[in-house]
Amino acid sequence: MYTIFFITSFVSIDFFALLLDGRAEPLLIYCLHSLKYLFLYGYLCFLLVYTSIAVNQRIHGDNIFKLFITPLAVVAFLIIINYSYSFIFYITEDGKFEYGRLYPLLYIIDAYYIAISTHLLLRGKKSLSQNYKIIIPAVIVILLTGTVLDYLFPYVSFIPFTFTILTTLVFIGMQNPYEYYYEDSQMMNKNAFITMCGSRFTSETNTLCIAVNIHNIDLITGTLEISKVINAEGLFLKNIKQFSKKLLTFKLANGQYIIVLDESNEAKARLIYEETLHIMEKFANATLFSFPIYSTCCLFSSPKDVSSLRMVNTLFDALKLYDNKDDILAIKPEELQLKSDAEIERIEKLVKNALNENRLEVYFQPIYNVKEKKYTSAEALIRMKDDEGNNISPGVFIPIAEKSSVIIDIGAFVIEEVCKLLSTEHLSALGLEYVEVNISMVECLQSNLASNILSVLKKYNIASSQINLEITETSASEFTDIVDTNIKTLSSKNISFSLDDFGTGYSSLSRILSLPLKLIKIDKSLVQAPFINRDKKSMILLDNFIKTAFAAGFDIVAEGVETNEMAKHVIALGCTYIQGFYFSKPLSKTDFVEAIKVNKPAEI
């Protein structure tokens, strides 16, 4: 709109100046041509601002004044004194426009603008998006060509024609503003974040940011009216902007917000961070909702803590693990133990070659049966080693594997290893009823998942009742038709399902009830919280989750049980099975087979 305003004004004034040339008062003609030049150089100033923002991805007030506004002021000054000296242009007594002897002075201003634009382009070419890499050089070439032609043929009016081409080019290259915002709340989205801030996360740029992760966002969006959620986001944005206008706030995903500070002052950044914590604390205690908003905040910098956009995603993944049901957590970047880009790339390579290089191994964690007082089932867990034989945490390599097709190969490896063990060791004769195998959402989306699993069972002559497939509550809320079809097919073949991490995803109860589930596994964060925090709220929350699952008719597994006190409590609440270090850590195949043969769990 800025472009259209300047060019329309310029062309309109030029049109009337030509139309009235020799037909109106000389002062009117002089004023029209003066305005024409002011709008012309005003637009050149805009093009430089446009270039600077594209290259630097931020507005520097001092630079804009020195580089852009000053030449415009020089032009205005020349036009004012030109009225008395007529060295740029003059109006004859009969009202006709004529160029003065020093008219080329204006072309020096043109050359200045072109030189600065070229300098900015060359300096920031690495950070430019593909659109800008094409558009800005084209703008410079067209502007240069139009200036030269206008100088050679001053009465032909090449400049309006040049500006028309520039307007079209800028319009074509512009990002659709609606692609930058969420339609409901009008908050800037991840696409806007990547476009506007992508070049800030490098080893050469200092940037300070605040990350805010809301843990119970699914409960909020699934329970409240959308208008209240939008209202809450609006209040959050308004409060942040009131504290400082030099902020860019983005919503990367539901419950994930990042505030990019145009500040290099760490003390000022710390004040803004403290204000953010205060705002989130107000939300936690607000009467706007019938429940508090639990969040985790982190002040971090680039390149010290985060050196790429990928590491920003890693940071938010790490923040999710700090789910706290009682108060707001302020996490320091070093506590997150973020992996560097080089480390992530190293792990990606290890994951891709894991199967070929025999880096994968399946471990088994026995599950205690409360009624029979022994192990009757187990969960299969994948483990991976690096070049030196050190274990890599599944929390590190599984998310990486899920971003590629490698997770499908890993899933196939696990089901193959489980069936092979059940076949060779005949564990069902020792009282092991079934083994739980985790399947990821990526695997569930494969149309041939059911046929592949059934073919492996047939290959090793394993009864379908000996396998239980685990899906997480979070993935259960994202099911598609393909996933539903896979589950129905496998369920019809007598393969049972369990819901893992119950209490963390906030799926609707109706959705959970629609699934053919045999087990509900209460997440360890809920099981452990009452014994770590020693408060009534955590205990009430755990009790309610177990009672809800029990009332719905499911068998219940309590995960993460690490003490005798925990075991006694979940048994009293009605849990059918218990899984955790109190009974057994994950075991290698050999140790697991021995544990099932002995089958003497810890006493309760």
Coordinates of C-alpha atoms in Angstrom, one line a residue:
M1 CA 0.0 0.0 0.0
Y2 CA 3.0 2.3 0.7
T3 CA 4.2 1.5 -2.9
I4 CA 0.8 2.2 -4.4
F5 CA 0.4 5.4 -2.5
F6 CA 3.8 6.9 -3.6
I7 CA 3.6 5.8 -7.2
T8 CA -0.1 6.9 -7.7
S9 CA 0.7 10.2 -6.1
F10 CA 3.8 10.7 -8.3
V11 CA 2.1 9.7 -11.5
S12 CA -1.0 11.8 -10.8
I13 CA 1.0 14.9 -10.0
D14 CA 3.2 14.4 -13.0
F15 CA 0.1 14.0 -15.2
F16 CA -1.4 17.3 -14.0
A17 CA 2.0 19.0 -14.3
L18 CA 2.2 18.0 -18.0
L19 CA -1.5 18.7 -18.5
L20 CA -1.2 22.2 -17.1
D21 CA 2.2 22.9 -18.7
G22 CA 2.0 26.4 -20.3
R23 CA -1.6 26.7 -19.2
A24 CA -1.5 27.7 -15.5
E25 CA 0.3 30.0 -13.2
P26 CA 4.1 29.4 -13.0
L27 CA 3.9 29.0 -9.1
L28 CA 1.4 26.2 -9.4
I29 CA 3.5 24.4 -12.0
Y30 CA 6.6 24.8 -9.8
C31 CA 4.7 23.4 -6.8
L32 CA 3.5 20.4 -8.8
H33 CA 7.0 19.5 -10.1
S34 CA 8.4 20.0 -6.6
L35 CA 5.9 17.6 -5.1
K36 CA 6.6 15.1 -7.9
Y37 CA 10.3 15.0 -7.0
L38 CA 9.5 14.7 -3.3
F39 CA 7.2 11.7 -3.9
L40 CA 9.8 10.2 -6.3
Y41 CA 12.6 10.3 -3.7
G42 CA 10.1 9.3 -1.0
Y43 CA 9.5 6.1 -2.9
L44 CA 13.3 5.5 -3.4
C45 CA 13.5 5.9 0.4
F46 CA 10.8 3.3 0.8
L47 CA 12.7 0.9 -1.5
L48 CA 15.8 1.2 0.7
V49 CA 13.7 0.5 3.8
Y50 CA 12.3 -2.5 2.0
T51 CA 15.7 -3.7 1.1
S52 CA 17.1 -3.1 4.6
I53 CA 14.3 -5.1 6.3
A54 CA 14.7 -7.9 3.8
V55 CA 18.4 -8.2 4.5
N56 CA 18.6 -7.4 8.2
Q57 CA 15.1 -8.8 9.1
R58 CA 14.7 -5.9 11.5
I59 CA 14.3 -2.1 11.4
H60 CA 17.2 0.0 12.7
G61 CA 15.9 3.5 13.5
D62 CA 19.3 5.2 13.4
N63 CA 20.3 3.7 10.1
I64 CA 17.0 4.5 8.5
F65 CA 17.5 8.2 9.4
K66 CA 21.1 8.4 8.3
L67 CA 20.9 6.4 5.1
F68 CA 17.4 7.0 3.9
I69 CA 15.8 10.2 5.4
T70 CA 18.8 12.4 5.1
P71 CA 19.0 12.3 1.2
L72 CA 15.3 13.0 1.1
A73 CA 15.9 16.0 3.3
V74 CA 18.7 17.1 0.9
V75 CA 16.3 16.9 -2.1
A76 CA 13.7 19.0 -0.2
F77 CA 16.4 21.6 0.6
L78 CA 17.6 21.7 -3.1
I79 CA 14.0 22.2 -4.3
I80 CA 13.4 25.0 -1.8
I81 CA 16.5 27.0 -2.8
N82 CA 16.0 26.1 -6.4
Y83 CA 13.0 28.4 -6.4
S84 CA 15.4 31.4 -6.2
Y85 CA 18.3 30.1 -8.2
S86 CA 16.6 27.8 -10.8
F87 CA 19.7 25.5 -11.1
I88 CA 17.7 22.2 -11.2
F89 CA 14.6 23.3 -13.1
Y90 CA 12.6 26.4 -13.7
I91 CA 9.2 27.6 -15.0
T92 CA 9.1 30.1 -17.8
E93 CA 7.0 33.2 -17.7
D94 CA 4.4 31.4 -19.9
G95 CA 4.2 28.5 -17.4
K96 CA 6.4 25.9 -19.1
F97 CA 8.7 23.5 -17.4
E98 CA 12.4 23.6 -18.3
Y99 CA 15.5 21.7 -16.9
G100 CA 18.2 23.8 -15.2
R101 CA 22.0 23.5 -15.9
L102 CA 22.6 21.5 -12.7
Y103 CA 19.7 19.1 -13.1
P104 CA 22.1 16.1 -13.0
L105 CA 22.5 16.7 -9.2
L106 CA 19.3 14.7 -8.7
Y107 CA 20.9 11.7 -10.4
I108 CA 23.6 11.8 -7.8
I109 CA 20.9 11.1 -5.3
D110 CA 19.6 8.3 -7.5
A111 CA 23.1 6.8 -7.7
Y112 CA 23.4 7.1 -3.9
Y113 CA 20.2 5.1 -3.4
I114 CA 21.2 2.4 -5.9
A115 CA 24.7 2.1 -4.3
I116 CA 23.3 1.7 -0.8
S117 CA 20.8 -0.9 -2.0
T118 CA 23.5 -2.8 -3.8
H119 CA 25.7 -2.7 -0.7
L120 CA 22.9 -4.0 1.6
L121 CA 22.2 -6.8 -0.9
L122 CA 25.8 -8.0 -1.2
R123 CA 26.3 -7.8 2.6
G124 CA 23.2 -9.8 3.4
K125 CA 22.9 -12.2 0.4
K126 CA 23.3 -15.3 2.6
S127 CA 20.3 -14.4 4.8
L128 CA 17.9 -13.5 2.0
S129 CA 14.9 -15.7 1.1
Q130 CA 14.7 -17.0 -2.4
N131 CA 12.0 -14.4 -3.3
Y132 CA 14.2 -11.5 -2.2
K133 CA 17.3 -12.9 -3.9
I134 CA 15.4 -12.5 -7.2
I135 CA 13.4 -9.4 -6.5
I136 CA 15.9 -7.0 -5.0
P137 CA 18.6 -7.4 -7.7
A138 CA 15.9 -7.0 -10.3
V139 CA 14.7 -3.8 -8.5
I140 CA 18.2 -2.4 -8.6
V141 CA 18.8 -3.2 -12.3
I142 CA 15.4 -1.7 -13.3
L143 CA 16.0 1.4 -11.2
L144 CA 19.5 1.8 -12.7
T145 CA 18.2 1.3 -16.2
G146 CA 15.3 3.7 -15.7
T147 CA 17.6 6.4 -14.3
V148 CA 20.1 6.1 -17.2
L149 CA 17.3 6.3 -19.7
D150 CA 15.6 9.2 -17.9
Y151 CA 18.9 11.1 -18.0
L152 CA 19.5 10.5 -21.7
F153 CA 15.8 11.2 -22.6
P154 CA 14.6 13.5 -19.8
Y155 CA 11.3 14.5 -21.6
V156 CA 10.2 10.9 -22.3
S157 CA 9.2 10.3 -18.6
F158 CA 10.8 6.9 -18.2
I159 CA 10.6 7.1 -14.4
P160 CA 6.8 6.6 -14.2
F161 CA 7.1 3.6 -16.5
T162 CA 10.0 2.3 -14.3
F163 CA 8.0 2.7 -11.2
T164 CA 5.1 0.8 -12.7
I165 CA 7.4 -2.2 -13.3
L166 CA 8.8 -1.9 -9.8
T167 CA 5.3 -1.9 -8.3
T168 CA 4.4 -5.1 -10.2
L169 CA 7.6 -6.8 -9.2
V170 CA 7.3 -5.9 -5.5
F171 CA 3.6 -7.0 -5.5
I172 CA 4.4 -10.4 -7.2
G173 CA 7.2 -11.0 -4.7
M174 CA 5.3 -10.1 -1.6
Q175 CA 4.3 -12.7 0.8
N176 CA 0.5 -13.0 1.3
P177 CA 0.0 -11.4 4.7
Y178 CA -2.6 -14.1 5.6
E179 CA 0.2 -16.7 5.4
Y180 CA 1.8 -14.9 8.3
Y181 CA -1.1 -15.0 10.7
Y182 CA -3.4 -17.4 12.5
E183 CA -6.9 -16.7 11.1
D184 CA -8.5 -16.8 14.5
S185 CA -6.2 -14.9 16.9
Q186 CA -4.2 -12.9 14.3
M187 CA -1.0 -13.9 16.0
M188 CA 2.0 -14.3 13.8
N189 CA 2.7 -17.9 12.9
K190 CA 5.8 -20.1 12.4
N191 CA 6.0 -19.2 8.7
A192 CA 6.3 -15.5 9.8
F193 CA 8.9 -16.5 12.4
I194 CA 11.1 -18.3 9.8
T195 CA 10.8 -15.5 7.3
M196 CA 11.3 -12.6 9.7
C197 CA 13.8 -14.1 12.1
G198 CA 15.5 -17.0 10.3
S199 CA 18.8 -15.1 9.8
R200 CA 19.0 -14.2 13.5
F201 CA 19.8 -17.8 14.6
T202 CA 23.3 -18.1 13.2
S203 CA 26.8 -18.2 14.7
E204 CA 27.3 -14.6 13.6
T205 CA 24.2 -12.9 15.0
N206 CA 23.4 -12.0 18.6
T207 CA 19.7 -12.4 19.4
L208 CA 17.8 -12.7 22.7
C209 CA 14.5 -14.6 22.9
I210 CA 12.0 -15.8 25.4
A211 CA 10.3 -19.2 24.9
V212 CA 6.9 -19.9 26.5
N213 CA 5.5 -23.4 26.5
I214 CA 2.0 -24.0 27.9
H215 CA 1.8 -27.6 29.1
N216 CA -2.0 -28.1 29.4
I217 CA -2.8 -26.4 26.1
D218 CA -4.8 -29.4 24.8
L219 CA -7.0 -29.3 27.9
I220 CA -7.5 -25.6 27.3
T221 CA -8.4 -25.8 23.6
G222 CA -10.4 -29.0 24.1
T223 CA -12.4 -27.6 27.0
L224 CA -13.0 -23.9 26.4
E225 CA -14.8 -22.0 23.7
I226 CA -12.4 -20.8 21.0
S227 CA -13.3 -17.2 21.7
K228 CA -11.9 -17.5 25.2
V229 CA -8.7 -19.0 23.9
I230 CA -8.3 -16.2 21.4
N231 CA -9.1 -13.7 24.1
A232 CA -6.4 -15.2 26.3
E233 CA -3.8 -15.0 23.5
G234 CA -4.9 -11.4 22.8
L235 CA -4.3 -10.5 26.5
F236 CA -0.9 -12.2 26.4
L237 CA 0.1 -10.2 23.3
K238 CA -1.2 -7.0 24.7
N239 CA 0.6 -7.4 28.0
I240 CA 3.9 -8.1 26.3
K241 CA 3.6 -5.2 23.9
Q242 CA 2.8 -2.8 26.7
F243 CA 6.1 -3.6 28.3
S244 CA 8.2 -3.0 25.2
K245 CA 7.3 -2.2 21.6
K246 CA 10.6 -3.6 20.3
L247 CA 9.3 -7.1 20.4
L248 CA 8.2 -9.7 17.9
T249 CA 5.8 -12.3 19.3
F250 CA 5.1 -15.5 17.4
K251 CA 2.9 -18.5 18.0
L252 CA 4.9 -21.5 16.6
A253 CA 2.2 -24.1 17.5
N254 CA -0.6 -24.6 20.1
G255 CA 0.9 -23.6 23.4
Q256 CA 4.3 -22.6 22.0
Y257 CA 5.2 -18.9 21.9
I258 CA 8.5 -17.2 21.2
I259 CA 9.2 -13.5 21.9
V260 CA 12.1 -12.2 19.8
L261 CA 13.8 -9.1 21.4
D262 CA 15.3 -6.4 19.3
E263 CA 17.6 -5.7 22.3
S264 CA 21.3 -6.5 22.7
N265 CA 21.1 -5.4 26.4
E266 CA 21.0 -8.5 28.5
A267 CA 19.9 -6.5 31.6
K268 CA 16.9 -5.1 29.6
A269 CA 16.1 -8.6 28.3
R270 CA 16.1 -10.0 31.9
L271 CA 13.5 -7.3 32.9
I272 CA 11.3 -8.3 29.9
Y273 CA 11.7 -12.0 30.9
E274 CA 10.7 -11.2 34.5
E275 CA 7.6 -9.4 33.2
T276 CA 6.8 -12.4 31.0
L277 CA 6.9 -14.7 34.0
H278 CA 4.7 -12.3 35.9
I279 CA 2.2 -12.3 33.0
M280 CA 2.1 -16.1 32.9
E281 CA 1.7 -16.2 36.7
K282 CA -1.3 -13.9 36.4
F283 CA -2.7 -16.4 33.8
A284 CA -2.1 -19.3 36.2
N285 CA -4.2 -17.6 38.8
A286 CA -6.8 -15.9 36.6
T287 CA -10.5 -16.4 36.9
L288 CA -10.8 -16.4 33.1
F289 CA -10.6 -20.2 33.2
S290 CA -12.0 -22.8 35.5
F291 CA -8.4 -24.2 35.8
P292 CA -4.9 -22.7 35.9
I293 CA -2.6 -22.4 32.9
Y294 CA 0.7 -24.2 33.6
S295 CA 3.7 -23.0 31.6
T296 CA 7.5 -23.1 31.4
C297 CA 9.5 -20.1 30.3
C298 CA 13.1 -19.8 29.1
L299 CA 15.3 -16.8 28.3
F300 CA 17.9 -17.9 25.7
S301 CA 20.3 -16.3 23.2
S302 CA 21.8 -17.0 19.8
P303 CA 24.4 -18.2 19.1
K304 CA 25.3 -19.0 22.8
D305 CA 22.4 -21.3 23.5
V306 CA 20.7 -21.8 20.1
S307 CA 22.5 -21.4 16.8
S308 CA 19.8 -22.5 14.2
L309 CA 16.0 -22.7 13.7
R310 CA 16.3 -26.4 14.2
M311 CA 17.7 -25.9 17.6
V312 CA 14.7 -23.6 18.4
N313 CA 12.5 -26.6 17.8
T314 CA 14.7 -28.8 19.9
L315 CA 14.4 -26.2 22.7
F316 CA 10.6 -26.4 22.7
D317 CA 10.8 -30.2 22.7
A318 CA 13.0 -30.0 25.8
L319 CA 10.6 -27.5 27.5
K320 CA 7.7 -30.0 27.0
L321 CA 9.5 -32.4 29.4
Y322 CA 9.4 -29.9 32.2
D323 CA 5.6 -30.3 32.7
N324 CA 4.8 -29.1 36.2
K325 CA 1.3 -29.2 37.7
D326 CA 1.9 -26.8 40.5
D327 CA 3.7 -23.6 39.5
I328 CA 5.4 -21.8 36.7
L329 CA 8.9 -23.0 35.9
A330 CA 11.7 -20.6 34.8
I331 CA 14.2 -22.8 33.1
K332 CA 17.8 -21.9 32.3
P333 CA 19.0 -22.9 28.8
E334 CA 21.9 -25.0 30.3
E335 CA 19.3 -27.1 32.2
L336 CA 17.8 -28.2 28.9
Q337 CA 21.1 -29.7 27.8
L338 CA 20.4 -28.9 24.2
K339 CA 22.2 -30.7 21.5
S340 CA 24.3 -28.6 19.1
D341 CA 23.6 -28.8 15.3
A342 CA 26.7 -30.9 14.8
E343 CA 25.6 -33.3 17.5
I344 CA 22.1 -33.5 16.1
E345 CA 23.5 -34.2 12.6
R346 CA 25.8 -36.9 14.1
I347 CA 22.8 -38.6 15.8
E348 CA 20.7 -38.3 12.6
K349 CA 23.5 -40.2 10.8
L350 CA 23.7 -42.8 13.5
V351 CA 19.9 -43.3 13.4
K352 CA 19.9 -43.7 9.6
N353 CA 22.7 -46.3 9.8
A354 CA 21.5 -48.0 13.0
L355 CA 20.1 -51.1 11.4
N356 CA 22.9 -51.7 9.0
E357 CA 25.5 -51.2 11.7
N358 CA 23.7 -53.3 14.4
R359 CA 23.4 -50.4 16.8
L360 CA 19.8 -51.3 17.8
E361 CA 18.8 -53.6 20.6
V362 CA 15.5 -54.4 22.2
Y363 CA 15.2 -54.3 26.0
F364 CA 12.2 -55.6 28.0
Q365 CA 10.7 -54.1 31.2
P366 CA 8.6 -56.6 33.2
I367 CA 5.2 -55.5 34.3
Y368 CA 3.9 -56.7 37.7
N369 CA 0.4 -58.3 37.9
V370 CA -1.2 -57.2 41.1
K371 CA -3.7 -60.1 41.3
E372 CA -1.3 -62.9 40.5
K373 CA 1.7 -61.2 42.2
K374 CA 4.1 -61.9 39.5
Y375 CA 5.2 -60.7 36.0
T376 CA 2.7 -61.6 33.3
S377 CA 3.6 -59.0 30.7
A378 CA 6.4 -56.7 29.6
E379 CA 7.1 -53.6 27.5
A380 CA 9.6 -53.8 24.6
L381 CA 11.9 -50.8 24.5
I382 CA 14.3 -49.8 21.8
R383 CA 17.9 -48.9 22.7
M384 CA 20.7 -47.5 20.4
K385 CA 24.4 -47.1 20.9
D386 CA 26.9 -44.7 19.3
D387 CA 30.3 -45.4 17.7
E388 CA 31.9 -45.9 21.1
G389 CA 29.2 -48.2 22.5
N390 CA 27.6 -45.6 24.6
N391 CA 23.8 -45.6 24.9
I392 CA 21.9 -42.8 23.3
S393 CA 18.7 -41.8 25.1
P394 CA 15.4 -42.7 23.2
G395 CA 14.2 -39.2 24.1
V396 CA 17.0 -38.0 21.8
F397 CA 17.0 -40.4 18.8
I398 CA 13.3 -41.3 18.6
P399 CA 12.1 -37.7 17.7
I400 CA 14.8 -37.6 15.0
A401 CA 13.8 -41.0 13.7
E402 CA 10.1 -39.9 13.6
K403 CA 11.0 -37.0 11.3
S404 CA 12.1 -39.5 8.6
S405 CA 11.0 -42.9 7.4
V406 CA 13.7 -44.5 9.7
I407 CA 11.1 -44.9 12.5
I408 CA 9.2 -47.3 10.3
D409 CA 12.3 -49.5 9.9
I410 CA 12.9 -49.3 13.7
G411 CA 9.3 -50.3 14.4
A412 CA 9.6 -53.2 12.1
F413 CA 12.8 -54.3 13.8
V414 CA 11.2 -54.2 17.3
I415 CA 8.2 -56.3 16.3
E416 CA 10.5 -58.8 14.5
E417 CA 12.8 -59.1 17.6
V418 CA 9.8 -59.5 20.0
C419 CA 8.2 -62.2 17.9
K420 CA 11.6 -64.0 17.5
L421 CA 12.1 -64.0 21.3
L422 CA 8.6 -65.3 22.0
S423 CA 9.1 -68.0 19.4
T424 CA 12.5 -69.2 20.5
E425 CA 12.1 -69.0 24.3
H426 CA 8.5 -70.1 24.6
L427 CA 7.8 -67.5 27.3
S428 CA 4.0 -68.1 27.2
A429 CA 4.7 -71.4 28.9
L430 CA 6.4 -69.5 31.7
G431 CA 3.4 -67.3 32.4
L432 CA 4.2 -64.3 30.1
E433 CA 0.8 -63.5 28.5
Y434 CA 1.9 -60.7 26.1
V435 CA 4.5 -58.1 25.2
E436 CA 3.7 -54.4 24.6
V437 CA 5.2 -52.8 21.5
N438 CA 5.1 -49.1 20.9
I439 CA 3.9 -47.9 17.5
S440 CA 4.4 -44.3 16.5
M441 CA 2.0 -42.0 14.6
V442 CA 4.3 -42.3 11.6
E443 CA 3.9 -46.0 11.6
C444 CA 0.1 -45.8 12.1
L445 CA -0.2 -43.7 9.0
Q446 CA 1.3 -46.5 6.8
S447 CA -1.6 -48.2 5.0
N448 CA 0.3 -51.5 5.1
L449 CA 1.0 -51.4 8.8
A450 CA -1.6 -54.1 9.7
S451 CA -0.6 -56.5 6.9
N452 CA 3.1 -56.1 7.9
I453 CA 2.5 -56.9 11.6
L454 CA 0.3 -59.9 10.8
S455 CA 2.8 -61.3 8.4
V456 CA 5.6 -61.2 11.1
L457 CA 3.3 -63.0 13.5
K458 CA 2.6 -65.6 10.9
K459 CA 6.3 -66.0 10.1
Y460 CA 7.2 -66.8 13.8
N461 CA 3.9 -68.7 14.5
I462 CA 3.0 -66.2 17.3
A463 CA -0.6 -66.0 18.5
S464 CA -2.0 -62.5 18.1
S465 CA -3.0 -62.4 21.7
Q466 CA 0.7 -62.4 22.7
I467 CA 1.2 -58.9 21.2
N468 CA -0.2 -55.7 22.6
L469 CA 0.3 -52.4 20.6
E470 CA 0.9 -49.2 22.5
I471 CA -0.3 -45.8 21.2
T472 CA 0.2 -42.6 23.1
E473 CA -2.7 -40.4 24.2
T474 CA -1.2 -37.4 22.2
S475 CA -1.2 -39.5 18.9
A476 CA -4.7 -40.7 19.7
S477 CA -6.0 -37.2 19.3
E478 CA -4.5 -37.0 15.8
F479 CA -6.0 -40.1 14.2
T480 CA -7.0 -40.2 10.6
D481 CA -9.0 -42.6 8.5
I482 CA -5.9 -44.7 7.7
V483 CA -5.0 -45.0 11.4
D484 CA -8.6 -46.0 12.3
T485 CA -8.6 -48.6 9.5
N486 CA -5.3 -50.1 10.7
I487 CA -6.5 -50.3 14.3
K488 CA -9.8 -51.9 13.3
T489 CA -8.0 -54.5 11.1
L490 CA -5.5 -55.5 13.8
S491 CA -8.2 -55.5 16.5
S492 CA -10.3 -57.8 14.4
K493 CA -7.4 -60.3 14.4
N494 CA -7.4 -60.3 18.2
I495 CA -4.4 -58.0 18.7
S496 CA -5.0 -55.8 21.8
F497 CA -4.2 -52.1 22.2
S498 CA -3.1 -50.0 25.2
L499 CA -3.1 -46.2 25.7
D500 CA 0.2 -44.9 26.9
D501 CA 0.9 -41.7 28.8
F502 CA -2.7 -41.3 29.9
G503 CA -3.1 -37.9 31.6
T504 CA -0.7 -35.9 29.4
G505 CA -2.5 -35.4 26.1
Y506 CA -6.0 -34.4 27.3
S507 CA -7.8 -36.3 24.6
S508 CA -11.5 -36.3 24.9
L509 CA -12.9 -39.2 26.9
S510 CA -15.4 -40.0 24.1
R511 CA -12.4 -40.4 21.7
I512 CA -10.6 -42.8 24.1
L513 CA -13.8 -44.9 24.7
S514 CA -14.1 -45.3 20.9
L515 CA -10.8 -47.1 20.7
P516 CA -10.5 -50.9 21.2
L517 CA -8.3 -50.5 24.2
K518 CA -7.4 -53.2 26.7
L519 CA -5.2 -51.2 29.0
I520 CA -4.8 -47.6 30.1
K521 CA -1.3 -46.7 31.3
I522 CA -1.2 -43.8 33.8
D523 CA 1.8 -41.6 32.9
K524 CA 4.7 -41.6 35.4
S525 CA 4.5 -37.8 35.9
L526 CA 1.1 -38.2 37.4
V527 CA 2.1 -41.3 39.5
Q528 CA 5.2 -39.7 40.9
A529 CA 4.0 -36.1 41.4
P530 CA 2.1 -36.7 44.7
F531 CA 5.2 -38.4 46.3
I532 CA 7.6 -35.7 45.0
N533 CA 5.6 -32.6 45.7
R534 CA 3.8 -34.0 48.7
D535 CA 0.7 -31.9 48.1
K536 CA -3.0 -32.8 48.0
K537 CA -3.7 -31.4 44.5
S538 CA -1.3 -33.9 42.8
M539 CA -2.8 -36.8 44.8
I540 CA -6.4 -35.8 43.9
L541 CA -5.4 -35.5 40.3
L542 CA -3.8 -39.0 40.3
D543 CA -6.8 -40.5 42.1
N544 CA -9.3 -38.9 39.6
F545 CA -7.4 -40.2 36.6
I546 CA -7.3 -43.8 37.9
K547 CA -10.9 -43.7 39.0
T548 CA -11.9 -42.4 35.5
A549 CA -10.1 -45.1 33.7
F550 CA -11.3 -47.8 36.2
A551 CA -15.0 -46.6 35.8
A552 CA -14.6 -46.8 32.0
G553 CA -13.9 -50.5 32.4
F554 CA -10.2 -50.5 31.5
D555 CA -7.4 -52.5 33.1
I556 CA -4.9 -49.9 34.5
V557 CA -1.1 -49.9 34.5
A558 CA 0.7 -47.4 36.8
E559 CA 4.0 -46.3 35.2
G560 CA 7.1 -45.0 36.9
V561 CA 6.5 -46.7 40.3
E562 CA 9.9 -46.5 42.1
T563 CA 9.1 -47.0 45.8
N564 CA 7.1 -49.4 48.0
E565 CA 5.0 -46.4 49.0
M566 CA 4.0 -45.7 45.4
A567 CA 3.2 -49.3 44.8
K568 CA 0.9 -49.6 47.8
H569 CA -0.9 -46.4 46.9
V570 CA -1.7 -47.3 43.3
I571 CA -2.8 -50.7 44.3
A572 CA -5.2 -49.2 46.8
L573 CA -6.6 -47.1 44.0
G574 CA -7.4 -50.1 41.9
C575 CA -4.4 -50.4 39.5
T576 CA -4.3 -53.9 37.9
Y577 CA -0.6 -53.7 36.8
I578 CA 2.5 -51.8 37.9
Q579 CA 5.5 -50.9 35.9
G580 CA 8.6 -49.2 37.2
F581 CA 12.1 -49.4 38.7
Y582 CA 10.7 -50.7 42.0
F583 CA 10.2 -54.0 40.4
S584 CA 12.6 -54.0 37.5
K585 CA 14.5 -51.7 35.2
P586 CA 14.5 -52.5 31.4
L587 CA 16.5 -55.7 30.8
S588 CA 18.4 -57.2 28.0
K589 CA 16.9 -60.3 26.3
T590 CA 19.0 -62.7 28.3
D591 CA 18.4 -61.0 31.6
F592 CA 14.7 -60.7 30.8
V593 CA 14.2 -64.4 30.1
E594 CA 16.0 -65.2 33.3
A595 CA 13.7 -62.8 35.2
I596 CA 10.6 -64.4 33.8
K597 CA 11.9 -67.9 34.6
V598 CA 12.6 -66.9 38.3
N599 CA 9.6 -64.5 38.5
K600 CA 10.1 -63.3 42.0
P601 CA 9.2 -59.6 42.0
A602 CA 9.9 -57.3 45.0
E603 CA 7.5 -57.7 47.8
I604 CA 4.8 -55.1 48.6

